[in-house]
Amino acid sequence: MNVSKMKAAHRNLVNYQYELGRVWRGYTDRILHIDLSKNAVSTKKVDPEVKEKFVGGRGYGMWYLFQSTNENTKWNSPENEIVISAGPIAGITQYPGSGKSYVVTISPLTHAPIDSNVGGYFGPYLKFAGFDALELQGKAEKDVIVYIDGNKGTVSIDEAPEEPLDSHLLAEILTEMYAMNEEDKKHISVVSAGTAADYSNWGMLNFSFYDPRRKMVRLKQAGRGGIGRVFRDKRVKALIVKYEGLKGDSNNPADLGLIQDAGVKVHKEVHDYDDVQNQMRARGTSYLVSIMDHFDILPVNNFKYGCHPDTHKIDDKVYKKKFTLSECDGCWFGCTLACAKVVEGFELQTGPYQGQKVLVDGPEYETIAGVGSNCGIFDPDFIIENNFYCDTYGIDTISLGTGVAYVMELYEAGILTDELTGGLNLNFGNTDSAMELLHQMARNEGFGAILGQGIRYVKQWLLNEVGGFTAEQQQFIKDVCMECKGLEYSEYVPKESLAQQGGYSLTNKGPQHDEAWLIFDDMIHNLMPTFEDKAEALYYFPLFRTWFSLVGLCKLPWNDIKPADNAETEKPSLIIGHVHNYIDVFNGVTGQNIDLDQLIKQSARVYNLQRIFNLRCGFGTREHDLPPYRALGPVTVEEYESRQERYDSQLQDKYGVDPTGKSSVEKVALMRKLRAEGYEGLCDAVYKRRGWNMNAIPKISTLQELNIAYQDLVQLIKPYQE
């Protein structure tokens, strides 16, 4: 492709000069605001109270999005923003996992605020270019590229008609276009979506980083909630930031020694224990596949089952051979955990790039389980190819996997017919049809165009437009639709863990595992026998893990490498040694002196703000925390009988009901009643612990305790107070 010709076709709309900022103790205290409708670029100072209360990252995203929108704002309203912010810790090189960016917008899937985390270099480079956050608002008339030069202090908006949309091409082209030479490419990061994001509510964003060893651009994904669809609705083809001059003290921390001491501890743990713990450097998150299968929580056939005899065909042993392991891969400088795996020279068998050899980032566990086992597919090369096309088209692999699994189950149940699918055979395991659905999304054609709107849309389309179903079929369509709040479930079977059911459906954004992954402590180790135990975990872990999103951290170095003595600590699941590290790092960067209680309070402010934001969008009350029944228990007789000994024992020992003489149909109905009651009891306990009322609304007293009882927030929740 002729990069010079593409660059020459640009038409400049605005050039903005700004004074280079200085990062001081992790902050620039300045926001970059871009209004695409007006071609206006401006900067604004961060109010000290906003900085104190909402910290950065997702906190800044939620606050500025809330202030810039109103109760009538939809995902495709011009005033809806995409806010990208990294946080005060982001950009340090002494502690692994310190390069995360957090993206916030109003979602086309949930119609409420969504947040998604992503690696790559954009967020840290944006900060060092002079800004704690970028607010992207309005809509351009034609496709544009926004370029931020953090060394010259310029922002430009150019119409860009020639560049292709697909990310594996666009990121390479723009990196070459804006780099002075080969060495300069590592100073550039590109944010892009892809062809399918023009049409699909599963559209996501790719954040790039340059791999100098392979001399290729790599991609990491802000996958959840359809942020890429908003990006393309705004007619943004790409965001680019360039920054040269990264140093170990670029954050100008208050106490670099405190940060270095924490880093030395965890780097030594990675060196000494990674090979005997999870082997993240060798196999990344693919190690989870065989573990989840062993414990019967790997999603198979739309979360119907938790294991499969063919899982060994797609486990870490298989991918370890396919990953290029000559060098460890991290998506930010200094990350020795290095889980960002890659498959090089993969020859594509389908689609517009058939026959080409490409580099594929991943696949990670969620992709393997989602587009693989959950769809009854145990072909590792199919998963790699599907991963590639999802990335370049801009499609979330988690939503895609759960979505395809859903329609496959409906097809096998006779609810979806060949006429409705356009002739696609959607039996579990059909790789050709699964791949064709993805290509249809990129072309906005056929049944793929329908599915790409999300499975809540498919459910409503079947019930309200197709129609003609029996009452039993209608209930089945609802029961096996694995979404909550409009977001598709990520890839763990929650029905054997009440705590994990809450960890998914009691989230603000929908069922994503980054808030509370409690299956092992609850289901395997039985460390949470009471509602109160589970509620405490569902208070602490979502807030602790939310904190990563405020400051710019990846969660994997917290729990995928552990100190040698962690098992001997009072609560091993806390990994308290790493918690102390994080407190030291935060204090070392910012000069503050927070403890764990203050850390949790920082998160609680943002968590409650997001809950109230949901309420303003028309959601946020108790009924929106109700999961599909497949997430709670067995929907079908077949499902029950696959675990009959376990379920019969639960009826007898847990619920005091003798299953003897009862038919499987009777036992399914009885289990449904008992598990639904248990879930409601969990909700009561969690809401109480979080300082919410029984309608799941934060109490005014809770906002007062958190020092965020602002008038606009109080007015929103006041009508719902008991």
Tab-separated table of C-alpha atoms in Angstrom, residues 3 34 48 64 71 157 185 266 318 354 385 419 517 528 547 634 641 651 682:
chain	number	residue	atom	x	y	z
A	3	VAL	CA	1.452	5.202	2.523
A	34	ILE	CA	-12.042	17.103	21.265
A	48	PRO	CA	-8.522	19.184	42.671
A	64	TYR	CA	-16.418	13.373	32.881
A	71	GLU	CA	-30.777	11.430	31.045
A	157	ILE	CA	-7.742	16.405	12.997
A	185	LYS	CA	7.890	3.391	15.534
A	266	VAL	CA	7.431	-9.042	42.514
A	318	VAL	CA	-1.341	-27.095	22.256
A	354	GLN	CA	-7.358	-15.882	2.689
A	385	GLU	CA	-8.169	-17.559	12.753
A	419	GLU	CA	-34.929	-19.956	6.961
A	517	TRP	CA	-13.904	-14.057	40.286
A	528	MET	CA	-17.949	-18.672	51.963
A	547	TRP	CA	-9.019	0.154	42.060
A	634	PRO	CA	-29.810	-26.509	35.052
A	641	GLU	CA	-28.853	-35.531	34.387
A	651	LEU	CA	-31.294	-31.340	47.042
A	682	LEU	CA	-27.654	-13.234	48.206
